[in-house]
Every structure is written in C-alpha cells, then in structure tokens.
Amino acid sequence: MKKLNEVFTVYKQLPPPEFIVENLILQDTISILAAGSNQGKTLLSVYLMLCLSEGKEFFGYKTKQQNVAYFDLEMTENLFCFRLSKQAKNYRDWE
C-alpha cells in the first residue's frame, strides 16, 4: 500500500491534463479514429480537423485552436481533396 500512496503523492503534484477537445482529446497525444467502411470516419475526422484549426466547438465541446495534421492511409489524395472541398462548403452551415 505504501507504493500506491507514493504514486498518488506524485500524481497530486502533476499539472492537470490539457485537452484540445474538452474532456475528449488530450494535448500532446496521438488519436486514432477506427471503424468499418462507410461509417463516417472521414466526415467526422475532417470536421474535427476544421474545428481544431479554427478553434470552433466540436459538437458542443470547446476546442483549443492549433495546427492539425491529417493522415489517411486508405484514400487517394485526389479523393480526399474532393471530399474536403465538398465538406468545407457545408462547414459554415454546421455552425
């Protein structure tokens, strides 16, 4: 039990975690969105990327504005750009 108390003592001294999406995604972490085909991963992740890049709320959760990197290992660049441009047009309607 002594070791556990030591862990809690150290934990209490640490700064609280910082979220880039309120109570959902921590700063300085890598997040992966995985699901089956045609489940809306691209739609959701691009919307998240747009919200983070502008510091806008993500489905009611506050975000911290920052640079974003997006990696997709399945889609061609051409298809991704097509979807991004189509979604960006609708983005203003979602606010």
CSV table of N, CA, C and O in Angstrom, one decimal:
chain,number,residue,atom,x,y,z
A,1,MET,N,0.8,-1.2,0.0
A,1,MET,CA,0.0,0.0,0.0
A,1,MET,C,0.9,1.3,0.0
A,1,MET,O,0.5,2.3,-0.5
A,2,LYS,N,2.1,1.1,0.5
A,2,LYS,CA,3.0,2.3,0.6
A,2,LYS,C,3.3,2.8,-0.8
A,2,LYS,O,3.3,4.0,-1.1
A,3,LYS,N,3.6,1.9,-1.7
A,3,LYS,CA,3.9,2.3,-3.1
A,3,LYS,C,2.7,3.0,-3.8
A,3,LYS,O,2.9,4.0,-4.5
A,4,LEU,N,1.5,2.5,-3.5
A,4,LEU,CA,0.3,3.2,-4.1
A,4,LEU,C,0.2,4.6,-3.6
A,4,LEU,O,-0.1,5.5,-4.3
A,5,ASN,N,0.4,4.8,-2.3
A,5,ASN,CA,0.4,6.1,-1.7
A,5,ASN,C,1.5,7.0,-2.3
A,5,ASN,O,1.2,8.2,-2.5
A,6,GLU,N,2.6,6.5,-2.6
A,6,GLU,CA,3.7,7.3,-3.3
A,6,GLU,C,3.3,7.7,-4.7
A,6,GLU,O,3.5,8.8,-5.1
A,7,VAL,N,2.6,6.8,-5.4
A,7,VAL,CA,2.1,7.1,-6.7
A,7,VAL,C,1.1,8.3,-6.6
A,7,VAL,O,1.2,9.2,-7.4
A,8,PHE,N,0.2,8.2,-5.7
A,8,PHE,CA,-0.8,9.3,-5.6
A,8,PHE,C,-0.2,10.6,-5.1
A,8,PHE,O,-0.6,11.6,-5.6
A,9,THR,N,0.9,10.5,-4.3
A,9,THR,CA,1.6,11.7,-3.9
A,9,THR,C,2.2,12.4,-5.1
A,9,THR,O,2.1,13.6,-5.3
A,10,VAL,N,2.8,11.6,-6.0
A,10,VAL,CA,3.4,12.2,-7.2
A,10,VAL,C,2.3,12.7,-8.2
A,10,VAL,O,2.4,13.8,-8.7
A,11,TYR,N,1.2,11.9,-8.3
A,11,TYR,CA,0.1,12.3,-9.2
A,11,TYR,C,-0.5,13.7,-8.8
A,11,TYR,O,-0.8,14.5,-9.6
A,12,LYS,N,-0.6,13.9,-7.5
A,12,LYS,CA,-1.2,15.2,-7.0
A,12,LYS,C,-0.3,16.4,-7.3
A,12,LYS,O,-0.8,17.5,-7.4
A,13,GLN,N,1.0,16.1,-7.6
A,13,GLN,CA,1.9,17.2,-7.9
A,13,GLN,C,2.0,17.5,-9.4
A,13,GLN,O,2.5,18.6,-9.8
A,14,LEU,N,1.4,16.7,-10.2
A,14,LEU,CA,1.4,16.9,-11.6
A,14,LEU,C,0.4,17.9,-12.0
A,14,LEU,O,-0.7,18.0,-11.4
A,15,PRO,N,0.7,18.7,-13.1
A,15,PRO,CA,-0.3,19.7,-13.6
A,15,PRO,C,-1.5,18.9,-14.2
A,15,PRO,O,-1.3,17.8,-14.7
A,16,PRO,N,-2.7,19.5,-14.2
A,16,PRO,CA,-3.9,18.8,-14.7
A,16,PRO,C,-3.6,18.6,-16.3
A,16,PRO,O,-3.0,19.4,-16.9
A,17,PRO,N,-4.2,17.6,-16.8
A,17,PRO,CA,-4.1,17.4,-18.3
A,17,PRO,C,-4.7,18.5,-19.1
A,17,PRO,O,-5.7,19.1,-18.6
A,18,GLU,N,-4.2,18.8,-20.2
A,18,GLU,CA,-4.7,19.8,-21.1
A,18,GLU,C,-5.4,19.1,-22.2
A,18,GLU,O,-4.9,18.2,-22.9
A,19,PHE,N,-6.6,19.6,-22.5
A,19,PHE,CA,-7.4,19.0,-23.6
A,19,PHE,C,-7.5,19.9,-24.8
A,19,PHE,O,-7.6,21.1,-24.6
A,20,ILE,N,-7.4,19.3,-26.0
A,20,ILE,CA,-7.6,20.1,-27.2
A,20,ILE,C,-9.0,20.1,-27.6
A,20,ILE,O,-9.5,21.0,-28.3
A,21,VAL,N,-9.7,19.0,-27.2
A,21,VAL,CA,-11.2,18.9,-27.3
A,21,VAL,C,-11.6,18.6,-25.9
A,21,VAL,O,-11.3,17.6,-25.4
A,22,GLU,N,-12.4,19.5,-25.4
A,22,GLU,CA,-12.9,19.4,-24.0
A,22,GLU,C,-13.3,18.0,-23.6
A,22,GLU,O,-14.2,17.5,-24.1
A,23,ASN,N,-12.6,17.5,-22.6
A,23,ASN,CA,-12.8,16.2,-22.0
A,23,ASN,C,-12.8,15.0,-23.0
A,23,ASN,O,-13.3,13.9,-22.6
A,24,LEU,N,-12.3,15.2,-24.2
A,24,LEU,CA,-12.3,14.1,-25.2
A,24,LEU,C,-10.9,13.8,-25.7
A,24,LEU,O,-10.5,12.6,-25.7
A,25,ILE,N,-10.1,14.8,-26.1
A,25,ILE,CA,-8.8,14.5,-26.7
A,25,ILE,C,-7.8,15.3,-25.9
A,25,ILE,O,-7.9,16.6,-25.9
A,26,LEU,N,-6.8,14.7,-25.4
A,26,LEU,CA,-5.7,15.3,-24.7
A,26,LEU,C,-4.6,15.9,-25.6
A,26,LEU,O,-4.4,15.4,-26.7
A,27,GLN,N,-4.1,17.0,-25.2
A,27,GLN,CA,-2.9,17.6,-25.9
A,27,GLN,C,-1.7,16.7,-25.8
A,27,GLN,O,-1.6,15.9,-24.9
A,28,ASP,N,-0.9,16.8,-26.8
A,28,ASP,CA,0.4,16.0,-26.9
A,28,ASP,C,0.1,14.5,-26.9
A,28,ASP,O,0.9,13.7,-26.3
A,29,THR,N,-0.9,14.1,-27.5
A,29,THR,CA,-1.2,12.7,-27.7
A,29,THR,C,-1.5,12.4,-29.2
A,29,THR,O,-1.7,13.4,-30.0
A,30,ILE,N,-1.5,11.2,-29.6
A,30,ILE,CA,-1.9,10.8,-30.9
A,30,ILE,C,-3.2,10.1,-30.8
A,30,ILE,O,-3.4,9.2,-30.0
A,31,SER,N,-4.2,10.5,-31.6
A,31,SER,CA,-5.5,9.9,-31.6
A,31,SER,C,-5.8,9.2,-32.9
A,31,SER,O,-5.3,9.6,-34.0
A,32,ILE,N,-6.4,8.0,-32.8
A,32,ILE,CA,-6.7,7.2,-34.0
A,32,ILE,C,-8.2,7.0,-34.0
A,32,ILE,O,-8.8,6.7,-33.0
A,33,LEU,N,-8.8,7.3,-35.2
A,33,LEU,CA,-10.3,7.0,-35.4
A,33,LEU,C,-10.4,5.8,-36.2
A,33,LEU,O,-9.9,5.8,-37.4
A,34,ALA,N,-11.0,4.7,-35.7
A,34,ALA,CA,-11.1,3.5,-36.5
A,34,ALA,C,-12.5,3.0,-36.4
A,34,ALA,O,-13.2,3.1,-35.4
A,35,ALA,N,-13.0,2.5,-37.6
A,35,ALA,CA,-14.3,2.0,-37.7
A,35,ALA,C,-14.4,1.2,-39.0
A,35,ALA,O,-13.5,1.3,-39.9
A,36,GLY,N,-15.4,0.5,-39.3
A,36,GLY,CA,-15.6,-0.2,-40.5
A,36,GLY,C,-15.8,0.8,-41.7
A,36,GLY,O,-16.0,2.0,-41.5
A,37,SER,N,-15.9,0.2,-42.9
A,37,SER,CA,-16.1,1.0,-44.1
A,37,SER,C,-17.4,1.7,-44.0
A,37,SER,O,-18.4,1.2,-43.5
A,38,ASN,N,-17.5,2.9,-44.6
A,38,ASN,CA,-18.7,3.7,-44.8
A,38,ASN,C,-19.4,4.0,-43.4
A,38,ASN,O,-20.6,4.0,-43.4
A,39,GLN,N,-18.6,4.3,-42.4
A,39,GLN,CA,-19.2,4.6,-41.1
A,39,GLN,C,-19.1,6.1,-40.8
A,39,GLN,O,-19.5,6.5,-39.7
A,40,GLY,N,-18.5,6.9,-41.7
A,40,GLY,CA,-18.4,8.3,-41.5
A,40,GLY,C,-17.1,8.8,-40.8
A,40,GLY,O,-17.0,9.9,-40.3
A,41,LYS,N,-16.1,8.0,-40.9
A,41,LYS,CA,-14.8,8.3,-40.3
A,41,LYS,C,-14.2,9.6,-41.0
A,41,LYS,O,-13.8,10.5,-40.3
A,42,THR,N,-14.3,9.7,-42.3
A,42,THR,CA,-13.7,10.8,-43.0
A,42,THR,C,-14.5,12.1,-42.6
A,42,THR,O,-14.0,13.1,-42.3
A,43,LEU,N,-15.8,12.0,-42.7
A,43,LEU,CA,-16.7,13.1,-42.3
A,43,LEU,C,-16.4,13.6,-40.9
A,43,LEU,O,-16.2,14.8,-40.7
A,44,LEU,N,-16.3,12.7,-40.0
A,44,LEU,CA,-16.1,13.1,-38.6
A,44,LEU,C,-14.7,13.7,-38.4
A,44,LEU,O,-14.6,14.7,-37.8
A,45,SER,N,-13.7,13.0,-38.9
A,45,SER,CA,-12.3,13.5,-38.7
A,45,SER,C,-12.0,14.8,-39.4
A,45,SER,O,-11.3,15.6,-38.9
A,46,VAL,N,-12.6,15.0,-40.6
A,46,VAL,CA,-12.4,16.3,-41.3
A,46,VAL,C,-13.1,17.4,-40.5
A,46,VAL,O,-12.6,18.5,-40.4
A,47,TYR,N,-14.3,17.1,-40.0
A,47,TYR,CA,-15.0,18.1,-39.2
A,47,TYR,C,-14.2,18.5,-38.0
A,47,TYR,O,-14.0,19.6,-37.6
A,48,LEU,N,-13.6,17.5,-37.3
A,48,LEU,CA,-12.8,17.7,-36.2
A,48,LEU,C,-11.6,18.5,-36.5
A,48,LEU,O,-11.2,19.5,-35.8
A,49,MET,N,-11.0,18.2,-37.7
A,49,MET,CA,-9.8,18.9,-38.1
A,49,MET,C,-10.1,20.4,-38.4
A,49,MET,O,-9.4,21.3,-38.0
A,50,LEU,N,-11.3,20.7,-39.0
A,50,LEU,CA,-11.7,22.0,-39.3
A,50,LEU,C,-12.0,22.8,-38.0
A,50,LEU,O,-11.6,23.9,-37.8
A,51,CYS,N,-12.6,22.1,-37.1
A,51,CYS,CA,-12.9,22.8,-35.8
A,51,CYS,C,-11.6,23.1,-35.0
A,51,CYS,O,-11.5,24.2,-34.5
A,52,LEU,N,-10.7,22.2,-35.0
A,52,LEU,CA,-9.4,22.4,-34.3
A,52,LEU,C,-8.6,23.5,-34.9
A,52,LEU,O,-8.0,24.4,-34.3
A,53,SER,N,-8.6,23.5,-36.3
A,53,SER,CA,-7.8,24.5,-37.0
A,53,SER,C,-8.3,26.0,-36.8
A,53,SER,O,-7.6,26.9,-36.9
A,54,GLU,N,-9.6,26.1,-36.5
A,54,GLU,CA,-10.2,27.4,-36.3
A,54,GLU,C,-10.6,27.7,-34.8
A,54,GLU,O,-11.1,28.7,-34.5
A,55,GLY,N,-10.5,26.7,-33.9
A,55,GLY,CA,-10.8,26.9,-32.5
A,55,GLY,C,-12.3,26.9,-32.3
A,55,GLY,O,-12.8,27.5,-31.4
A,56,LYS,N,-13.1,26.3,-33.2
A,56,LYS,CA,-14.6,26.2,-33.1
A,56,LYS,C,-15.0,25.0,-32.3
A,56,LYS,O,-14.3,24.0,-32.2
A,57,GLU,N,-16.2,25.1,-31.7
A,57,GLU,CA,-16.7,24.0,-31.0
A,57,GLU,C,-16.9,22.8,-31.9
A,57,GLU,O,-17.3,22.9,-33.0
A,58,PHE,N,-16.7,21.6,-31.3
A,58,PHE,CA,-16.8,20.3,-32.0
A,58,PHE,C,-18.0,19.6,-31.3
A,58,PHE,O,-17.9,19.0,-30.2
A,59,PHE,N,-19.2,19.7,-31.9
A,59,PHE,CA,-20.4,19.1,-31.4
A,59,PHE,C,-20.7,19.5,-30.0
A,59,PHE,O,-21.0,18.8,-29.1
A,60,GLY,N,-20.4,20.8,-29.7
A,60,GLY,CA,-20.7,21.4,-28.4
A,60,GLY,C,-19.5,21.3,-27.4
A,60,GLY,O,-19.6,21.9,-26.3
A,61,TYR,N,-18.4,20.7,-27.8
A,61,TYR,CA,-17.2,20.6,-27.0
A,61,TYR,C,-16.3,21.7,-27.4
A,61,TYR,O,-16.0,21.9,-28.6
A,62,LYS,N,-15.7,22.5,-26.4
A,62,LYS,CA,-14.8,23.5,-26.7
A,62,LYS,C,-13.5,22.9,-27.3
A,62,LYS,O,-13.1,21.8,-26.9
A,63,THR,N,-12.8,23.6,-28.2
A,63,THR,CA,-11.6,23.2,-28.7
A,63,THR,C,-10.5,24.2,-28.5
A,63,THR,O,-10.8,25.4,-28.4
A,64,LYS,N,-9.3,23.8,-28.6
A,64,LYS,CA,-8.1,24.7,-28.5
A,64,LYS,C,-7.6,24.8,-29.9
A,64,LYS,O,-7.1,23.8,-30.5
A,65,GLN,N,-7.6,26.0,-30.4
A,65,GLN,CA,-7.1,26.2,-31.8
A,65,GLN,C,-5.6,25.9,-31.9
A,65,GLN,O,-4.8,26.2,-31.1
A,66,GLN,N,-5.3,25.2,-33.0
A,66,GLN,CA,-4.0,24.7,-33.3
A,66,GLN,C,-3.8,24.2,-34.7
A,66,GLN,O,-4.8,24.0,-35.4
A,67,ASN,N,-2.5,23.9,-35.0
A,67,ASN,CA,-2.2,23.3,-36.3
A,67,ASN,C,-2.6,21.8,-36.2
A,67,ASN,O,-2.6,21.2,-35.1
A,68,VAL,N,-3.1,21.3,-37.3
A,68,VAL,CA,-3.6,19.9,-37.4
A,68,VAL,C,-2.9,19.2,-38.5
A,68,VAL,O,-2.7,19.7,-39.6
A,69,ALA,N,-2.5,17.9,-38.3
A,69,ALA,CA,-2.0,17.0,-39.3
A,69,ALA,C,-3.1,15.9,-39.5
A,69,ALA,O,-3.6,15.4,-38.5
A,70,TYR,N,-3.4,15.6,-40.7
A,70,TYR,CA,-4.4,14.5,-41.0
A,70,TYR,C,-3.7,13.5,-41.9
A,70,TYR,O,-3.1,13.8,-42.9
A,71,PHE,N,-3.8,12.2,-41.4
A,71,PHE,CA,-3.2,11.1,-42.2
A,71,PHE,C,-4.3,10.1,-42.5
A,71,PHE,O,-5.1,9.7,-41.6
A,72,ASP,N,-4.4,9.8,-43.8
A,72,ASP,CA,-5.4,8.8,-44.2
A,72,ASP,C,-4.6,7.8,-45.1
A,72,ASP,O,-4.1,8.1,-46.1
A,73,LEU,N,-4.6,6.5,-44.6
A,73,LEU,CA,-3.8,5.5,-45.3
A,73,LEU,C,-4.6,4.7,-46.3
A,73,LEU,O,-4.1,3.7,-46.9
A,74,GLU,N,-5.9,5.1,-46.6
A,74,GLU,CA,-6.7,4.4,-47.5
A,74,GLU,C,-7.1,5.1,-48.7
A,74,GLU,O,-7.2,4.6,-49.8
A,75,MET,N,-7.4,6.4,-48.6
A,75,MET,CA,-7.9,7.3,-49.6
A,75,MET,C,-6.8,7.9,-50.5
A,75,MET,O,-5.8,8.3,-50.0
A,76,THR,N,-7.1,8.0,-51.8
A,76,THR,CA,-6.1,8.7,-52.6
A,76,THR,C,-6.2,10.2,-52.3
A,76,THR,O,-7.2,10.7,-51.8
A,77,GLU,N,-5.1,10.9,-52.6
A,77,GLU,CA,-5.1,12.4,-52.4
A,77,GLU,C,-6.2,13.1,-53.1
A,77,GLU,O,-6.8,14.0,-52.6
A,78,ASN,N,-6.4,12.7,-54.3
A,78,ASN,CA,-7.5,13.3,-55.2
A,78,ASN,C,-8.9,13.2,-54.5
A,78,ASN,O,-9.6,14.1,-54.4
A,79,LEU,N,-9.2,12.0,-54.1
A,79,LEU,CA,-10.5,11.7,-53.4
A,79,LEU,C,-10.6,12.5,-52.1
A,79,LEU,O,-11.6,13.1,-51.8
A,80,PHE,N,-9.5,12.5,-51.3
A,80,PHE,CA,-9.5,13.3,-50.1
A,80,PHE,C,-9.8,14.8,-50.4
A,80,PHE,O,-10.6,15.4,-49.7
A,81,CYS,N,-9.1,15.4,-51.3
A,81,CYS,CA,-9.2,16.8,-51.7
A,81,CYS,C,-10.7,17.1,-52.1
A,81,CYS,O,-11.2,18.1,-51.8
A,82,PHE,N,-11.2,16.1,-52.9
A,82,PHE,CA,-12.6,16.3,-53.3
A,82,PHE,C,-13.6,16.3,-52.1
A,82,PHE,O,-14.4,17.2,-52.0
A,83,ARG,N,-13.4,15.4,-51.2
A,83,ARG,CA,-14.3,15.3,-50.0
A,83,ARG,C,-14.1,16.5,-49.1
A,83,ARG,O,-15.0,17.1,-48.6
A,84,LEU,N,-12.8,16.9,-49.0
A,84,LEU,CA,-12.5,18.1,-48.1
A,84,LEU,C,-13.2,19.4,-48.7
A,84,LEU,O,-13.8,20.1,-48.0
A,85,SER,N,-13.0,19.6,-50.0
A,85,SER,CA,-13.6,20.8,-50.6
A,85,SER,C,-15.2,20.7,-50.5
A,85,SER,O,-15.8,21.8,-50.2
A,86,LYS,N,-15.7,19.6,-50.7
A,86,LYS,CA,-17.2,19.4,-50.6
A,86,LYS,C,-17.7,19.7,-49.1
A,86,LYS,O,-18.6,20.4,-48.9
A,87,GLN,N,-16.9,19.2,-48.2
A,87,GLN,CA,-17.3,19.3,-46.8
A,87,GLN,C,-17.0,20.8,-46.3
A,87,GLN,O,-17.8,21.3,-45.5
A,88,ALA,N,-16.0,21.4,-46.8
A,88,ALA,CA,-15.7,22.8,-46.4
A,88,ALA,C,-16.8,23.7,-46.8
A,88,ALA,O,-17.1,24.7,-46.1
A,89,LYS,N,-17.4,23.5,-47.9
A,89,LYS,CA,-18.6,24.3,-48.4
A,89,LYS,C,-19.7,24.2,-47.4
A,89,LYS,O,-20.4,25.2,-47.1
A,90,ASN,N,-19.9,23.0,-46.9
A,90,ASN,CA,-21.0,22.8,-45.9
A,90,ASN,C,-20.7,23.2,-44.5
A,90,ASN,O,-21.6,23.3,-43.6
A,91,TYR,N,-19.4,23.3,-44.2
A,91,TYR,CA,-18.9,23.6,-42.9
A,91,TYR,C,-19.6,24.8,-42.2
A,91,TYR,O,-20.0,24.8,-41.1
A,92,ARG,N,-19.8,25.9,-43.0
A,92,ARG,CA,-20.4,27.1,-42.5
A,92,ARG,C,-21.8,26.8,-42.0
A,92,ARG,O,-22.3,27.4,-41.1
A,93,ASP,N,-22.5,25.9,-42.7
A,93,ASP,CA,-23.9,25.6,-42.4
A,93,ASP,C,-24.0,24.8,-41.1
A,93,ASP,O,-25.0,24.8,-40.4
A,94,TRP,N,-22.9,24.2,-40.6
A,94,TRP,CA,-22.9,23.4,-39.4
A,94,TRP,C,-22.8,24.2,-38.2
A,94,TRP,O,-23.0,23.8,-37.1
A,95,GLU,N,-22.3,25.5,-38.3
A,95,GLU,CA,-22.0,26.3,-37.1
A,95,GLU,C,-23.3,26.8,-36.5
A,95,GLU,O,-24.3,27.0,-37.1
